[in-house]
């Protein structure tokens, strides 16, 4: 194979790689926007859930009980269930039921991570990193857009 054919092959490979990476960009952008929107919704819902007076009493009372040791003591004595303090108004699940925005956004965020959104938002950089690994054997590399970078040949003495 002469150098002209090799150059044509390299150009074809570079065109195909840049085409593939650029085709991934719109989908990656959409997945990033979905992740940002669901994360902001979850954070907003969590804030509203935590500033709810009933939830605050529940969390504060539970922390106080843990610090006093009676929660742990009840479990150690073989109690089947730790009885929350009398001043709490709402149980954990009732509190989640009372805040459907937080509950739904949290479940959606968890489902998105189980569906692999964490891989989809960085797909082009994963492809580029794998190409760099393979191209390193040929004294080449590529940038995040798929453009080839030719490295100088090592001088063997």
XYZ file of C-alpha atoms in Angstrom:
157
model
C 0.000 0.000 0.000
C 1.552 3.263 -1.054
C 1.454 6.495 0.925
C -1.268 8.006 -1.291
C -3.636 5.120 -0.534
C -2.783 5.368 3.159
C -3.563 9.091 3.169
C -6.908 8.449 1.465
C -7.727 5.753 4.027
C -6.860 8.109 6.874
C -9.025 10.847 5.381
C -11.937 8.437 4.953
C -11.542 7.205 8.519
C -11.418 10.787 9.822
C -14.546 11.766 7.833
C -16.446 8.760 9.152
C -15.345 9.376 12.747
C -16.264 13.081 12.661
C -19.596 12.208 11.030
C -20.368 9.665 13.737
C -19.417 12.005 16.588
C -21.375 14.891 15.095
C -24.445 12.677 14.675
C -24.299 11.861 18.395
C -24.228 15.530 19.446
C -27.977 16.347 19.025
C -29.084 13.265 20.948
C -26.483 13.932 23.626
C -27.731 17.510 23.966
C -31.315 16.313 24.391
C -30.306 13.784 27.043
C -28.328 16.477 28.878
C -31.355 18.793 28.864
C -33.601 16.000 30.156
C -31.114 15.240 32.938
C -30.838 18.919 33.896
C -34.624 19.429 33.949
C -35.291 16.300 36.024
C -32.431 17.137 38.404
C -33.728 20.676 38.951
C -37.257 19.331 39.480
C -35.963 16.806 42.010
C -33.936 19.462 43.848
C -36.898 21.853 43.914
C -39.223 19.108 45.122
C -36.718 18.058 47.772
C -36.441 21.637 48.998
C -40.225 21.971 49.242
C -40.441 18.601 50.945
C -37.796 19.526 53.516
C -39.223 22.970 54.335
C -42.661 21.489 54.974
C -43.310 21.979 58.730
C -44.572 18.417 59.169
C -41.499 16.976 57.464
C -39.170 19.210 59.478
C -40.625 17.973 62.751
C -40.301 14.396 61.583
C -36.662 14.784 60.556
C -35.720 16.834 63.623
C -37.450 14.427 65.993
C -35.851 11.388 64.375
C -32.384 12.973 64.596
C -32.933 13.833 68.252
C -34.042 10.284 69.000
C -30.970 8.876 67.289
C -28.723 11.244 69.236
C -30.402 10.278 72.508
C -29.856 6.633 71.690
C -33.418 5.504 72.281
C -33.874 4.592 68.607
C -30.810 2.377 68.717
C -31.701 1.090 72.162
C -35.144 -0.015 71.010
C -33.657 -1.914 68.100
C -31.004 -3.518 70.308
C -33.657 -4.683 72.786
C -35.390 -6.599 70.029
C -38.228 -4.241 69.288
C -39.723 -5.017 65.918
C -40.240 -1.402 65.044
C -38.882 1.826 66.407
C -41.754 3.998 67.448
C -41.215 7.561 66.250
C -41.539 10.354 68.800
C -45.029 11.513 69.699
C -44.567 15.004 68.252
C -44.287 13.780 64.654
C -47.354 14.396 62.558
C -46.650 12.530 59.346
C -44.882 9.264 58.573
C -42.212 9.071 55.892
C -44.477 7.470 53.290
C -47.332 9.826 54.108
C -44.958 12.717 53.658
C -43.928 11.376 50.249
C -47.595 10.910 49.381
C -48.239 14.542 50.356
C -45.431 15.730 48.020
C -46.128 14.026 44.668
C -43.918 16.443 42.682
C -40.838 15.364 44.624
C -41.832 11.700 44.619
C -42.454 11.539 40.878
C -39.362 13.535 39.945
C -37.188 11.422 42.241
C -38.557 8.180 40.782
C -38.023 9.587 37.266
C -34.418 10.499 38.062
C -33.719 7.034 39.448
C -35.355 5.427 36.398
C -33.261 7.573 34.058
C -30.063 6.446 35.757
C -31.152 2.804 35.568
C -31.872 3.379 31.853
C -28.277 4.575 31.365
C -28.626 8.332 30.987
C -25.234 8.762 32.650
C -23.666 7.021 29.629
C -25.781 8.805 27.032
C -24.804 12.310 28.148
C -21.113 11.548 27.571
C -21.369 9.193 24.567
C -19.211 11.265 22.164
C -16.372 11.523 24.657
C -16.562 7.754 25.296
C -16.237 7.087 21.553
C -13.328 9.554 21.263
C -11.534 8.027 24.258
C -11.842 4.510 22.829
C -10.560 5.720 19.456
C -7.598 7.413 21.163
C -6.735 4.124 22.844
C -6.680 2.263 19.539
C -4.995 5.064 17.578
C -2.174 5.341 20.135
C -0.676 2.135 18.709
C -0.278 3.920 15.359
C 1.190 7.171 16.783
C -2.087 8.979 16.239
C -4.810 10.455 18.368
C -8.054 12.352 17.863
C -9.807 15.277 19.475
C -13.344 15.274 20.875
C -14.825 16.142 17.475
C -13.164 13.155 15.759
C -10.379 14.984 13.926
C -7.221 12.905 13.643
C -3.976 14.120 15.193
C -0.813 12.665 13.710
C 2.059 12.360 16.130
C 5.701 12.363 15.043
C 7.309 8.983 14.675
C 9.557 8.006 17.532
C 13.235 8.023 16.623
C 14.662 4.548 17.039
C 18.429 4.642 17.502
